[in-house]
Tab-separated table of C-alpha atoms in Angstrom:
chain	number	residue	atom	x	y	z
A	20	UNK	CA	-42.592	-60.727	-79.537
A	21	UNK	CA	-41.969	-64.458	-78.732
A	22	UNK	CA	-38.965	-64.086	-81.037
A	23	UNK	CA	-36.987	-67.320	-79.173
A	24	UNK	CA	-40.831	-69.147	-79.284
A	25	UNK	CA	-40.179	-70.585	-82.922
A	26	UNK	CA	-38.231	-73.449	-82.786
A	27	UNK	CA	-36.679	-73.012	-86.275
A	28	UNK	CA	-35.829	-69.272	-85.172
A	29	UNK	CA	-34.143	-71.128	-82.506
A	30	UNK	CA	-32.284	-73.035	-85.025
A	31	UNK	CA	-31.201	-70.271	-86.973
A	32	UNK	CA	-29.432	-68.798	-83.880
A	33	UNK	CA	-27.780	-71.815	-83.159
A	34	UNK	CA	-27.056	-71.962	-86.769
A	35	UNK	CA	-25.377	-68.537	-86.930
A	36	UNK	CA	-24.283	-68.934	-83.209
A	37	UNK	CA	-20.933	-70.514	-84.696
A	38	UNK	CA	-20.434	-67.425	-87.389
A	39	UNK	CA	-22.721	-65.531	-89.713
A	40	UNK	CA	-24.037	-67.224	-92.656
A	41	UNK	CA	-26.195	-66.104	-95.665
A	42	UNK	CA	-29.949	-66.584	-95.937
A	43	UNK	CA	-29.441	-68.629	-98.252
A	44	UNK	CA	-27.250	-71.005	-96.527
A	45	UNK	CA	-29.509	-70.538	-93.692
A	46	UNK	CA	-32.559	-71.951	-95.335
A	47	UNK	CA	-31.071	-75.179	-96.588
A	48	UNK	CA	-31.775	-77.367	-93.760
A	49	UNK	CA	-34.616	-76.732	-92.415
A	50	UNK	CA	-35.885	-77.547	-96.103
A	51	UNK	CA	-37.672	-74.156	-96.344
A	52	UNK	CA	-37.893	-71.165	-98.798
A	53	UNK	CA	-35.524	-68.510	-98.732
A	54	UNK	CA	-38.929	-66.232	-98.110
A	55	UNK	CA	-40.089	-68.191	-95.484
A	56	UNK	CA	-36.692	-67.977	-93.570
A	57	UNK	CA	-36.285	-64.402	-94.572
A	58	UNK	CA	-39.532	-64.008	-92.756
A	59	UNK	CA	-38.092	-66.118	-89.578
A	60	UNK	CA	-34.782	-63.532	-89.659
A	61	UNK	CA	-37.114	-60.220	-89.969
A	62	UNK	CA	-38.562	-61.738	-86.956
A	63	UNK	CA	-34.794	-61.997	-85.144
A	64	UNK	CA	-33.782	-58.569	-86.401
A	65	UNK	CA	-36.843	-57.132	-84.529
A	66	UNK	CA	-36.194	-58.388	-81.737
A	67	UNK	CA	-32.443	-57.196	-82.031
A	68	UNK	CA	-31.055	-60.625	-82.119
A	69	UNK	CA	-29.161	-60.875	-85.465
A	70	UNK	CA	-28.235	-58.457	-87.989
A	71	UNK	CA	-27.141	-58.348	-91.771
A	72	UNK	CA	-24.145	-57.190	-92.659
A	73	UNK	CA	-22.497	-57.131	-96.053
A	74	UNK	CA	-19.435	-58.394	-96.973
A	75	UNK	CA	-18.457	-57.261	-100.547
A	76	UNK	CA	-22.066	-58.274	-102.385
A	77	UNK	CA	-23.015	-61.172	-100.105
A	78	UNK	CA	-25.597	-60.214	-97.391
A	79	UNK	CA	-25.009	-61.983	-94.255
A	80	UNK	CA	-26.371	-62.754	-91.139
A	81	UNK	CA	-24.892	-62.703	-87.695
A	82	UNK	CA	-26.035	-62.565	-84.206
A	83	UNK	CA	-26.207	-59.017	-82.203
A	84	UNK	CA	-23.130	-58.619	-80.304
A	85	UNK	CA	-20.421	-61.307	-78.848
A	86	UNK	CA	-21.978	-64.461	-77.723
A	87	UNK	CA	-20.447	-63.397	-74.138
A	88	UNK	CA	-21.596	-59.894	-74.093
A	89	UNK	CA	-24.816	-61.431	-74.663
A	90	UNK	CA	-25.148	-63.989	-72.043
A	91	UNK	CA	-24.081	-60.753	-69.944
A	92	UNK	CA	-26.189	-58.739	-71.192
A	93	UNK	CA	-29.055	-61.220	-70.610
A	94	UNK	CA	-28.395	-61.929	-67.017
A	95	UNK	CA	-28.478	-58.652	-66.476
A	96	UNK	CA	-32.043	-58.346	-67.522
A	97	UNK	CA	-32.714	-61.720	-66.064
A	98	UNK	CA	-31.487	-59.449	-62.439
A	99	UNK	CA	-33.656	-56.705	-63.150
A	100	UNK	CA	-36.685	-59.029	-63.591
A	101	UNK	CA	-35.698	-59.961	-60.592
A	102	UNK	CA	-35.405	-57.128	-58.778
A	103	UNK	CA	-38.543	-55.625	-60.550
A	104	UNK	CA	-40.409	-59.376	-58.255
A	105	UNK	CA	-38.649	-58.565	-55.058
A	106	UNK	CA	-40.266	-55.043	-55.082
A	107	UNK	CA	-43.255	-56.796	-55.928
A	108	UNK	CA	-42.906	-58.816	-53.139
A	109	UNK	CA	-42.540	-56.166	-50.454
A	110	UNK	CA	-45.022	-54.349	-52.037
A	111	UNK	CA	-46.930	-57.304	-51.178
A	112	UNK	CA	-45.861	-57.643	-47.298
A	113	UNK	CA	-46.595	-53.787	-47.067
A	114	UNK	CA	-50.458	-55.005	-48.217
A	115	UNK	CA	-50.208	-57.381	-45.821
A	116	UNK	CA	-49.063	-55.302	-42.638
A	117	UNK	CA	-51.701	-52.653	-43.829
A	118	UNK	CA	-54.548	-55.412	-43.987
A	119	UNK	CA	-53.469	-56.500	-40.214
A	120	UNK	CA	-53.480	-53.303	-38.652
A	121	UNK	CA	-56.985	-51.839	-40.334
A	122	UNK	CA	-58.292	-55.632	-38.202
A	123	UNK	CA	-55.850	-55.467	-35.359
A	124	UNK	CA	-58.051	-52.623	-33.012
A	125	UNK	CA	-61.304	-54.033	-34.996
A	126	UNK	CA	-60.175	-58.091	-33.378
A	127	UNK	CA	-59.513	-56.238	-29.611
B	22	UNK	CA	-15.128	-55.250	-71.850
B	23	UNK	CA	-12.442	-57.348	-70.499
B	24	UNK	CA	-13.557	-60.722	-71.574
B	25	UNK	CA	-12.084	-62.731	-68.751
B	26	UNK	CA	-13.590	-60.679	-65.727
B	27	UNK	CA	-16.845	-61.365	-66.416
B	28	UNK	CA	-16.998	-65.646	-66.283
B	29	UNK	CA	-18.680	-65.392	-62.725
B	30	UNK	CA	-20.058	-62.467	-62.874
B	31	UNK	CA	-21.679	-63.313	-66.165
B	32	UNK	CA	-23.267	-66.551	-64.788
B	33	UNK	CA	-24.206	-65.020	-61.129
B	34	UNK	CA	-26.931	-62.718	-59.599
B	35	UNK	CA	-26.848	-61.826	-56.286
B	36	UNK	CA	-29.890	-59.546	-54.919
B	37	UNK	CA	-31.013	-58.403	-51.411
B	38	UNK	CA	-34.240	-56.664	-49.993
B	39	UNK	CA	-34.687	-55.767	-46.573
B	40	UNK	CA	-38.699	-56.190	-45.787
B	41	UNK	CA	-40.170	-54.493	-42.672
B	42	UNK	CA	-41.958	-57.978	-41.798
B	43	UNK	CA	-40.362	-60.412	-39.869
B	44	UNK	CA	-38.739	-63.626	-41.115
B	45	UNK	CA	-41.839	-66.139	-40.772
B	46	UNK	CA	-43.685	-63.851	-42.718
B	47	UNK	CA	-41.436	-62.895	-45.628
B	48	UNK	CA	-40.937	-67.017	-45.221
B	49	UNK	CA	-44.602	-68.143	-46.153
B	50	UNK	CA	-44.746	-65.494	-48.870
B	51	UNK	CA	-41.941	-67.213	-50.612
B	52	UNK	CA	-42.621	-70.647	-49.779
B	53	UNK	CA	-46.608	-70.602	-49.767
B	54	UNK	CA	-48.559	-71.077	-53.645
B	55	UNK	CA	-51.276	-69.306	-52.264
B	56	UNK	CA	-48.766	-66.434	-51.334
B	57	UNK	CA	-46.213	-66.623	-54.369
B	58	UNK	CA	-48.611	-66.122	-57.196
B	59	UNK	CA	-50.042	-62.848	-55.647
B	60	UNK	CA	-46.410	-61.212	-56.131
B	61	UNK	CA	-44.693	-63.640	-58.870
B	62	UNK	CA	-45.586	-62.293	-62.286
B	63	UNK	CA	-45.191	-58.683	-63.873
B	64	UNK	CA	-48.477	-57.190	-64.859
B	65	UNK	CA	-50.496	-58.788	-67.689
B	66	UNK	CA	-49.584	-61.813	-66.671
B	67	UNK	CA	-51.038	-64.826	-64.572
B	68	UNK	CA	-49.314	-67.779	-62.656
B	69	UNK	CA	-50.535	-70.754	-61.657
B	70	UNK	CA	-48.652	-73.530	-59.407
B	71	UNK	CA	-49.756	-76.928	-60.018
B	72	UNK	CA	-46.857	-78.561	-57.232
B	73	UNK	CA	-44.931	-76.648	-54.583
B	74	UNK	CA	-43.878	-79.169	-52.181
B	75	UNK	CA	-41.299	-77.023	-50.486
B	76	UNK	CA	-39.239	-79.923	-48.881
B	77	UNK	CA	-35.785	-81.610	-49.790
B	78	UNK	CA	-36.645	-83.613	-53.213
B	79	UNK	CA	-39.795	-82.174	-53.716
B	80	UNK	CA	-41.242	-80.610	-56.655
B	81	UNK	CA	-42.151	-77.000	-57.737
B	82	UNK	CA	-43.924	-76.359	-61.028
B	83	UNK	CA	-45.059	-73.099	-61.827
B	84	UNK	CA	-46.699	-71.900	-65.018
B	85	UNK	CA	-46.383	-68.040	-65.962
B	86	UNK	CA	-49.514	-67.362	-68.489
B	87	UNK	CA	-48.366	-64.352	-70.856
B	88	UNK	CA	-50.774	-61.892	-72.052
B	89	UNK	CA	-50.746	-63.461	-75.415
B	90	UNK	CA	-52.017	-66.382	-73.744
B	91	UNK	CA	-48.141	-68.091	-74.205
B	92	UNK	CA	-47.357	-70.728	-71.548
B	93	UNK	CA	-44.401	-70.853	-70.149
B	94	UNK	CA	-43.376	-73.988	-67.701
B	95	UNK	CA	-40.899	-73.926	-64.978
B	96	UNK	CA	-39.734	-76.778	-63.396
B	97	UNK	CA	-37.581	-76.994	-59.945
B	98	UNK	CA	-36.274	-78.961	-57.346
B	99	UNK	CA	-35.948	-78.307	-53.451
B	100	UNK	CA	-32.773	-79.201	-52.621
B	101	UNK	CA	-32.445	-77.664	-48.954
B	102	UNK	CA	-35.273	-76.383	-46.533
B	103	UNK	CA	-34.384	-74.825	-43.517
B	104	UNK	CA	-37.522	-72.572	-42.108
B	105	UNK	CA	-37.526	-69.904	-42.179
B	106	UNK	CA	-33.791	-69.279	-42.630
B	107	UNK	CA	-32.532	-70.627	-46.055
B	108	UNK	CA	-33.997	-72.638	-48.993
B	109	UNK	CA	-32.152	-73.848	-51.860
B	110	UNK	CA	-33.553	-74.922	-55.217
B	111	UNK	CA	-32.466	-76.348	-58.681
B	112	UNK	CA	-34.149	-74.549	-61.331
B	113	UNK	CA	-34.643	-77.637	-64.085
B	114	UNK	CA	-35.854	-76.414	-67.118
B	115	UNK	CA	-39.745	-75.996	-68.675
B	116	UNK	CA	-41.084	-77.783	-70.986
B	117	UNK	CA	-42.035	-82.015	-70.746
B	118	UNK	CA	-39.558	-84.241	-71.935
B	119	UNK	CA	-36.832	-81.003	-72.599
B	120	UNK	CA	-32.770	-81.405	-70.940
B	121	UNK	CA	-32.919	-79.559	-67.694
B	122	UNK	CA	-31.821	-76.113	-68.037
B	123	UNK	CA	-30.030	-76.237	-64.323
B	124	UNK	CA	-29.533	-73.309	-62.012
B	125	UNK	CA	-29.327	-73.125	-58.691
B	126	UNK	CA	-30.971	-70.220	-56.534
B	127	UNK	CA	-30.117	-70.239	-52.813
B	128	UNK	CA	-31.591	-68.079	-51.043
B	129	UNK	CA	-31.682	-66.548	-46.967
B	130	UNK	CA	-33.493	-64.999	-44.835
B	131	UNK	CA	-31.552	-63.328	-42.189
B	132	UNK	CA	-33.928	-61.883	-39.088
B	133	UNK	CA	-32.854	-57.761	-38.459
B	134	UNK	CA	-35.056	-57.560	-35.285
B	135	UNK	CA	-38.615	-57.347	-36.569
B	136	UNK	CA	-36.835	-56.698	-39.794
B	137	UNK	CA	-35.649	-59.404	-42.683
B	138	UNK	CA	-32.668	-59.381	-45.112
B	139	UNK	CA	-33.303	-61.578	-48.026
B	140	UNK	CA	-30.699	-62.443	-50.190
B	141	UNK	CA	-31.078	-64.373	-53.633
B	142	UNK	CA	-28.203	-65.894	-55.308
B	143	UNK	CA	-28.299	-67.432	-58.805
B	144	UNK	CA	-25.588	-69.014	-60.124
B	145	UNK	CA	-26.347	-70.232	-64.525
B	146	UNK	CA	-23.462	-73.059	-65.165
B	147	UNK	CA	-24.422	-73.705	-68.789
B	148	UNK	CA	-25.560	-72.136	-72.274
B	149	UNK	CA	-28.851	-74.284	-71.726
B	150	UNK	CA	-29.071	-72.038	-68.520
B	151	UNK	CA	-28.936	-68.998	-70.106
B	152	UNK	CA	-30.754	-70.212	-73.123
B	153	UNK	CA	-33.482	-70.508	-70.408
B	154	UNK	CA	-33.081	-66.740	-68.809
B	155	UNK	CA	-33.639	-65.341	-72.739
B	156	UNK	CA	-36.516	-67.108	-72.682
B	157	UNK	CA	-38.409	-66.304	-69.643
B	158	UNK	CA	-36.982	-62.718	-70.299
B	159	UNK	CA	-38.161	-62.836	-73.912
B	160	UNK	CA	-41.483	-63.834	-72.354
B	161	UNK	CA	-41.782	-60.642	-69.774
B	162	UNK	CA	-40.371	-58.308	-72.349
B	163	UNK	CA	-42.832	-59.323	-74.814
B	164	UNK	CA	-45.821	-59.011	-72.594
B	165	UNK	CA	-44.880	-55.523	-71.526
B	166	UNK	CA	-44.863	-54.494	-75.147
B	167	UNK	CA	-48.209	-56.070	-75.587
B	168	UNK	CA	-49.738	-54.152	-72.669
B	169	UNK	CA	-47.651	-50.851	-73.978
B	170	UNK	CA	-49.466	-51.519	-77.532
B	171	UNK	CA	-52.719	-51.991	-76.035
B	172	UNK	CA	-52.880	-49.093	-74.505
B	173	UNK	CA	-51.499	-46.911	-77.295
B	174	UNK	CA	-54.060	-48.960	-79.183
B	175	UNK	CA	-56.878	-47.920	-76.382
B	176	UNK	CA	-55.656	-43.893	-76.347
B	177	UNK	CA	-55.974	-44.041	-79.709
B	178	UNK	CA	-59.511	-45.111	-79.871
């Protein structure tokens, strides 16, 4: 949860936004352990953002899917939340409309 | 996926509801604080709305509280105000003293009779947009699975 909170998570995914990259490459700027930014990518991997992959002994890192078929993907979550508050919302005006008639005989 | 296609697509949302209320109404429940934070966040979380001063140039700030007591700012812009037919904001980012994640929502209110069509467009032009959407979704997502635990945690018990 919060995986995009960290701001050095946020880092590493612009980091490996340009190509994967191994941890250890990943930890040298942001003057951090290895562990600590291991700990930072177990957090990304849960939350399905980047996974390792290994090329001949190296372990690298990349994001989940194309960049493109991500921002896709993401807007179409971003619609669904969407959708998910306009139901909300006529649920809402259907509260409303319920509330008025139980006063409307009640105010005659 | 055919990577051209998508470029609008990608950026865009377009969604419509047709409410059984009439236009004023389904107006002042999108343009009222009062109103907007009794409809505006997915369960487990709260909203509060320090500024909604739905004219052109004025300011909207609304704060979604997450269930693990995360804050998460949004700031926008009125750009057009036409009651109770169409309103038209910039979405401009969260946090103080952060670049603008810009998006523009437009949205209308068409009158059916006693019946209202409202449509929502969204239109992301930048990474910083989008950058924006994974948060907020992050945020919603995250809470659900929160709540999801809790309860597991609660059945458990």
């Amino acid at each position: 949860m919060g995986a995009l909170s960290d701001p050095t998570r946020r880092a590493i995914l612009g980091r490996l936004a340009s190509g994967p990259a191994a941890v250890g490459e990943l930890a040298r700027p942001f003057r951090m352990s290895q562990q600590a930014v291991s700990k930072h990518l177990a957090v990304l991997q849960r939350a399905r953002l980047v996974r390792k992959l290994r090329r001949g002994r190296l372990q690298l890192c990349s994001v989940e899917g194309s960049p493109l078929r991500e921002a896709a993907g993401w807007i179409g979550r971003y619609r669904r939340l969407w959708e998910d508050r306009l139901d909300r919302l006529g649920r809402y005006l259907e509260d409303l409309k319920r509330k008025e008639k139980r006063r409307g005989p009640k105010a005659r | 996926m055919a990577p051209k296609q998508g470029d609008a697509a990608d950026r865009e949302i377009v969604i419509s509801r047709v409410y059984d209320s009439p236009r004023e109404i389904v107006w002042e429940a999108m343009t009222d604080p009062k109103r907007v934070v009794l409809w505006w966040d997915p369960r487990g979380f709260t909203t509060t709305i320090a500024k909604m001063d739905v004219r052109p140039g004025g300011a909207w700030q609304l704060t979604m509280h997450g269930p693990d007591g995360t804050d998460y700012p949004n700031k926008s812009v009125f750009v057009e105000v036409v009651r109770p037919e169409r309103l038209v904001y910039k979405h401009g980012g969260g946090a103080k003293g952060k670049p603008g994640a810009n998006f523009t929502a437009t949205w209308t209110f068409e009158a059916l009779g006693r019946k209202t069509r409202l449509t929502g467009r969204m239109v992301f032009p930048t990474s910083e947009a989008r950058d924006q959407v994974v948060r907020e979704y992050n945020a919603i997502e995250g809470g659900k699975q929160t709540l999801e635990r809790l309860a597991e945690h609660l059945a458990r018990r």
